Short mmCIF file of C-alpha atoms in Angstrom, two decimals:
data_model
loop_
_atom_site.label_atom_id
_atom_site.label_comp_id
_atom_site.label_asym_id
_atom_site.label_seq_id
_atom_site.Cartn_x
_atom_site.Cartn_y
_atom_site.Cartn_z
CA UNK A 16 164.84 121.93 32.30
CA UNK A 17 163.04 122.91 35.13
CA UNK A 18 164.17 121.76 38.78
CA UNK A 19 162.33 119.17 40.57
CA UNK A 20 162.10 117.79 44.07
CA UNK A 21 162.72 114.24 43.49
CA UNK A 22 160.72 110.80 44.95
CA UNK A 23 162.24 107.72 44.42
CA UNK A 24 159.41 104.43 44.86
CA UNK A 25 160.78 101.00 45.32
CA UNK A 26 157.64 98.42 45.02
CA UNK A 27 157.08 94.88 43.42
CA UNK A 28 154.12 94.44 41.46
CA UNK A 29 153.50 91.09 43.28
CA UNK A 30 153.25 93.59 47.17
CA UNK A 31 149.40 94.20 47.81
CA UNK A 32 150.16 96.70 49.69
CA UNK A 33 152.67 98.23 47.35
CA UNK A 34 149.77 98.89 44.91
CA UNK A 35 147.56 100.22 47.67
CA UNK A 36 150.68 102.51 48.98
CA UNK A 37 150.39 103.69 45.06
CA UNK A 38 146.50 104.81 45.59
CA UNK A 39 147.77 106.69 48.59
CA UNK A 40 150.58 108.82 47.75
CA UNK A 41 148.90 109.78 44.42
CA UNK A 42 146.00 110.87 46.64
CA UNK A 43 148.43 112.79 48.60
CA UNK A 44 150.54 114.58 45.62
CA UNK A 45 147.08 115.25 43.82
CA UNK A 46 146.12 117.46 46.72
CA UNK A 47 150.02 118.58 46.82
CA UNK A 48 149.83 122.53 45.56
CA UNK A 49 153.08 122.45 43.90
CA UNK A 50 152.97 118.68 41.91
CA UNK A 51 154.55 120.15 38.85
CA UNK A 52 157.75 120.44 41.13
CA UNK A 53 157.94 117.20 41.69
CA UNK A 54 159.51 114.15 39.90
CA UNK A 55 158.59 110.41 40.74
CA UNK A 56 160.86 107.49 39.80
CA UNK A 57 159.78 104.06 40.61
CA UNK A 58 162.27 101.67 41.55
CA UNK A 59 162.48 97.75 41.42
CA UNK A 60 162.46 95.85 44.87
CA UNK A 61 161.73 91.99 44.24
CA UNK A 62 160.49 90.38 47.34
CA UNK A 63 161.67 87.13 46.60
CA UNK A 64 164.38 86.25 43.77
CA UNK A 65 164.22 82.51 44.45
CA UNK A 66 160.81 82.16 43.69
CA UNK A 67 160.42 79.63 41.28
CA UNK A 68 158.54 80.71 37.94
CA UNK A 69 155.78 78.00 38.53
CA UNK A 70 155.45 77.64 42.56
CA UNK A 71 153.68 74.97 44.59
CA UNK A 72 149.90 75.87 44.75
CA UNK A 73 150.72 78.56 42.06
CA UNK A 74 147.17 79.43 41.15
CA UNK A 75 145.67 79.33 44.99
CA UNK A 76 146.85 82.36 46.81
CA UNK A 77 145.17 81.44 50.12
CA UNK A 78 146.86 77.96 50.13
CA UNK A 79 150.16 78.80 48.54
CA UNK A 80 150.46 81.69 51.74
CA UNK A 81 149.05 79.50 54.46
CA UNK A 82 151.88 76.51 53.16
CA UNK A 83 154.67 79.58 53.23
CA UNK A 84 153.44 81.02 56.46
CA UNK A 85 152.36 78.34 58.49
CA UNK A 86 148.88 79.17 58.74
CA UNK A 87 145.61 77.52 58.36
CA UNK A 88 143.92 77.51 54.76
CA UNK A 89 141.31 79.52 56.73
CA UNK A 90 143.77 81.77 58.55
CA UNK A 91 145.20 82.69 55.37
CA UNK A 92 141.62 82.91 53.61
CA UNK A 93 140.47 85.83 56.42
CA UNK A 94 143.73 87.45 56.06
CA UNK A 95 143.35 87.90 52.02
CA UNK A 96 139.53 88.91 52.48
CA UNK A 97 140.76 91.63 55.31
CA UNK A 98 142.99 92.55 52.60
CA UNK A 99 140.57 92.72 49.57
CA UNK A 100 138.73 95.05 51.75
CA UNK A 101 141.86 97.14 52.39
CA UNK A 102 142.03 97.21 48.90
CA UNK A 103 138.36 98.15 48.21
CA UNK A 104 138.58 101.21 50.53
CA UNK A 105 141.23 102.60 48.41
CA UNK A 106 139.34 102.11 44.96
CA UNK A 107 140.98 98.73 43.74
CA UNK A 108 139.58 95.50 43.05
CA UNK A 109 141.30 92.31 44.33
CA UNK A 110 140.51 89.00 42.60
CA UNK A 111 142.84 87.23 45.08
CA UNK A 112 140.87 83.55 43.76
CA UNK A 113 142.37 84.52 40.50
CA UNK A 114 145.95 85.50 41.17
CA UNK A 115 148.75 83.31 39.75
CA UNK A 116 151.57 83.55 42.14
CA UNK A 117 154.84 83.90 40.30
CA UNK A 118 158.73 85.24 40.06
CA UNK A 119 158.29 88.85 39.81
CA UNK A 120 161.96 89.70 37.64
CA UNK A 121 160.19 89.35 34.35
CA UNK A 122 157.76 92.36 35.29
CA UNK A 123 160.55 94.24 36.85
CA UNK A 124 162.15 93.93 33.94
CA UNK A 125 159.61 95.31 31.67
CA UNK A 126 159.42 98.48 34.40
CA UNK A 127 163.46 98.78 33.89
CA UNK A 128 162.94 99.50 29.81
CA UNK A 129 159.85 101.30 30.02
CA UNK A 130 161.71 103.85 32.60
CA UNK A 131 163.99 104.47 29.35
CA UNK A 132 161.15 105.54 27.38
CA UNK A 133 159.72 107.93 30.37
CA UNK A 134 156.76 104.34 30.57
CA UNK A 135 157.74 103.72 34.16
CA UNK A 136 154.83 104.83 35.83
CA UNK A 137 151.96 103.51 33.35
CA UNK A 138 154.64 100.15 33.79
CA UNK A 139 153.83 99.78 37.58
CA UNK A 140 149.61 100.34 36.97
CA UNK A 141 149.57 98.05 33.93
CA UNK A 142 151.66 95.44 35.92
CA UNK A 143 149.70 95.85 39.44
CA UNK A 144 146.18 95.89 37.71
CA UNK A 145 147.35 92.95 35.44
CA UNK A 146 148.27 90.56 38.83
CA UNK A 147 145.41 91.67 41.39
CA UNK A 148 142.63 92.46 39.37
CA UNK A 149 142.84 90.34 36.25
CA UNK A 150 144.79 87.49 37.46
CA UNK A 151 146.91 87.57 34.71
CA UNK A 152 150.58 85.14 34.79
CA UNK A 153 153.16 87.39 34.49
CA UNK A 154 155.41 84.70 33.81
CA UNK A 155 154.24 83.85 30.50
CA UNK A 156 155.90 85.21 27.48
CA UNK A 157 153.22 85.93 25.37
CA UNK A 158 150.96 87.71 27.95
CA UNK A 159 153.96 90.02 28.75
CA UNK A 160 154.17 91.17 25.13
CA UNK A 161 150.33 91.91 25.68
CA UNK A 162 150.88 93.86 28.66
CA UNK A 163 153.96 95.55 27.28
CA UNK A 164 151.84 97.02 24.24
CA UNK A 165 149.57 98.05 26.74
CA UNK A 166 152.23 100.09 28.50
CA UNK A 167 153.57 101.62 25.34
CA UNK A 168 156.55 99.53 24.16
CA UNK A 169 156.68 97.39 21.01
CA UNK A 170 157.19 93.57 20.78
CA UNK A 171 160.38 93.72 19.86
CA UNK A 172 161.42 96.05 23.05
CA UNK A 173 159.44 93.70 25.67
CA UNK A 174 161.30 90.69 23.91
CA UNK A 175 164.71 92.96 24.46
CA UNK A 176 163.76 93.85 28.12
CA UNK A 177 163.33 89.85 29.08
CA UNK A 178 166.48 88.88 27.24
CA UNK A 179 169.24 91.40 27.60
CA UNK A 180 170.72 90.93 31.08
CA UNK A 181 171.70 94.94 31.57
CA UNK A 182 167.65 95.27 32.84
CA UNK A 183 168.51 92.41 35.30
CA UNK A 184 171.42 94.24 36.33
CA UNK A 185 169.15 97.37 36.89
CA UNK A 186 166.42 95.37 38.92
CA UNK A 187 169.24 94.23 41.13
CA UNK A 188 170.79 97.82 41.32
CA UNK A 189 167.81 98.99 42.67
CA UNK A 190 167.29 96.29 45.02
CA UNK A 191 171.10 97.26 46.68
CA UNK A 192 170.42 100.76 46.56
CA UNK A 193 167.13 100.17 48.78
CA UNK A 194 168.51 98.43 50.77
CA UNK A 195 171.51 100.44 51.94
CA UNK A 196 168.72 103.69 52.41
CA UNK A 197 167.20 101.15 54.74
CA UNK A 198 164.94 99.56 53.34
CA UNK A 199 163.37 96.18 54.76
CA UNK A 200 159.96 95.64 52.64
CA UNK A 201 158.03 97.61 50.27
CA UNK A 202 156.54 100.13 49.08
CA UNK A 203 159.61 102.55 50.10
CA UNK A 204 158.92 106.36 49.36
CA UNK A 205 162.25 107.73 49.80
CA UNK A 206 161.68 111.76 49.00
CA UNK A 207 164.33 114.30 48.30
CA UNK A 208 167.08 111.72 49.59
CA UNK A 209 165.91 113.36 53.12
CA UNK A 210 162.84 111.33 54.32
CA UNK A 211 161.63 107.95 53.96
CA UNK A 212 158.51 106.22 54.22
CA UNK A 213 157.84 102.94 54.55
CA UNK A 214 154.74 101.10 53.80
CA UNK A 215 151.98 102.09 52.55
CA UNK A 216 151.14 105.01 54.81
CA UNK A 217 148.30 107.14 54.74
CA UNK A 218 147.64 109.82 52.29
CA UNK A 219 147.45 112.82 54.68
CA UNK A 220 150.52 111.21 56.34
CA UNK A 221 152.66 111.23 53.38
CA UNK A 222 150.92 114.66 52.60
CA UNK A 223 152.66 116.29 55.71
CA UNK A 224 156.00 114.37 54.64
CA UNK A 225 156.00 115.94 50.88
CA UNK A 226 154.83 119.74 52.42
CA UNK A 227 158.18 119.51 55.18
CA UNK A 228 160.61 117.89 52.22
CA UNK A 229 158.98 120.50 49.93
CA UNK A 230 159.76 123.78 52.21
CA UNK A 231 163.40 122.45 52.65
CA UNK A 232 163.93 122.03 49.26
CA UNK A 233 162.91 125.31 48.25
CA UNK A 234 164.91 127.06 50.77
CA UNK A 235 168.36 125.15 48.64
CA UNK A 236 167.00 125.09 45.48
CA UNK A 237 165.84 129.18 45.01
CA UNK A 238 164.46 130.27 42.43
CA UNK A 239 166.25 132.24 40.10
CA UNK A 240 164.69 135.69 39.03
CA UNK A 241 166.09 138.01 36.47
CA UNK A 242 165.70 141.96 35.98
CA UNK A 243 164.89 141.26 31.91
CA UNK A 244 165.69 144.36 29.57
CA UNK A 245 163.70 143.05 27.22
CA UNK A 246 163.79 143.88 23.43
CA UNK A 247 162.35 142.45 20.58
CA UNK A 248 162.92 138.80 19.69
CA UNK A 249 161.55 135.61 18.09
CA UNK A 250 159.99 132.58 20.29
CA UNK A 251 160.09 128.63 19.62
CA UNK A 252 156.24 129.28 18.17
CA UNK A 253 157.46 131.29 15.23
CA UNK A 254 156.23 134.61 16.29
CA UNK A 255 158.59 137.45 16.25
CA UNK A 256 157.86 141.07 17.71
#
């Protein structure tokens, strides 16, 4: 197996500006020369564990944040539509008016199994688009099995991954582990357990940050070269010669 230079993501698919952090660093690693040398493992962060399933003004976002925050409905209106813009300039649509406000440990979850089947990456989109741009609950049972064929798994996996405690146990692993790197919010970009960013930086920022950790990893990871004698032999294709 080929060696990697490793990133380690810590979002929740509830963050706005985790999903808009996503936009950015693949915008960065897409114009990264060596992105087949690099391996990307999202973690679970949940922003807030005591959220109840079903919270007070659970299907207005502007209200339910203006009651948490102290703000005005109007306040907290101009901040979401500053935010939808945010999102726009980045190439994602946020139906804010639609969003169903929610405890995010099911989702995380789901993202804890599908990691298992190498899903944890299509996990995060499927979850992120699912919340902000379809206003989808993802809460309820029934769409999660939805979302989770979406993603890859089967019914019968989604129904293990919101029943057997071990993938709470992982969410809550994660969590720690963030937290002791540093960690205060998300999205977290911790790459090559050298360099962190937090928030959802820029892409030429985190650019610069993945060309510096790149260079340094090189120089301790070499790579090997061998003088071959080479004589005839048989590949994995079935030729032979």
């Amino acid at each position: 197996m080929e060696n990697k230079m490793k990133i380690e993501i810590w979002s929740d698919m509830m963050c706005p500006f985790c999903y808009i952090g996503k936009r950015n660093f693949e915008k960065a690693l897409s114009q990264f020369p060596n992105k087949e040398l690099i391996e990307v493992e999202w973690k679970s962060f949940q922003l807030d564990p005591a959220m109840p399933g079903v919270p007070k003004y659970q299907n207005d976002m502007y209200r339910f944040v203006a009651d948490r925050k102290g703000l005005s409905y109007e306040q907290s209106k101009k901040m979401h539509q500053d935010l939808i813009q945010y999102a726009k300039s980045v190439g994602l649509e946020y139906n804010l008016e639609k969003a169903l406000v929610t405890n995010s440990m099911k989702g995380h979850r789901i993202i804890q199994f599908a990691k298992t089947k190498g899903l944890g990456e299509k996990a995060e989109e499927t979850l992120f688009y699912a919340y902000f741009t379809q206003g989808k609950n993802l809460n309820d049972h029934y769409t999660l099995i939805e979302l989770g064929k979406e993603i890859g798994l089967t019914e019968t996996e989604v129904n293990t991954a919101l029943t057997d405690h071990l993938y709470v146990q992982k969410v809550e692993n994660d969590s720690r582990e963030a937290q002791t790197l540093g960690a205060r919010g998300v999205p977290f970009f911790v790459v090559n357990r050298k360099y962190a960013i937090a928030g959802a930086q820029q892409p030429q920022e985190i650019l610069q940050t993945l060309e510096k950790s790149f260079t340094e990893w090189q120089k301790e990871n070499p790579k090997t070269e061998l003088e071959t004698l080479q004589g005839k032999s048989c590949s994995p294709d079935g030729e032979c010669k």
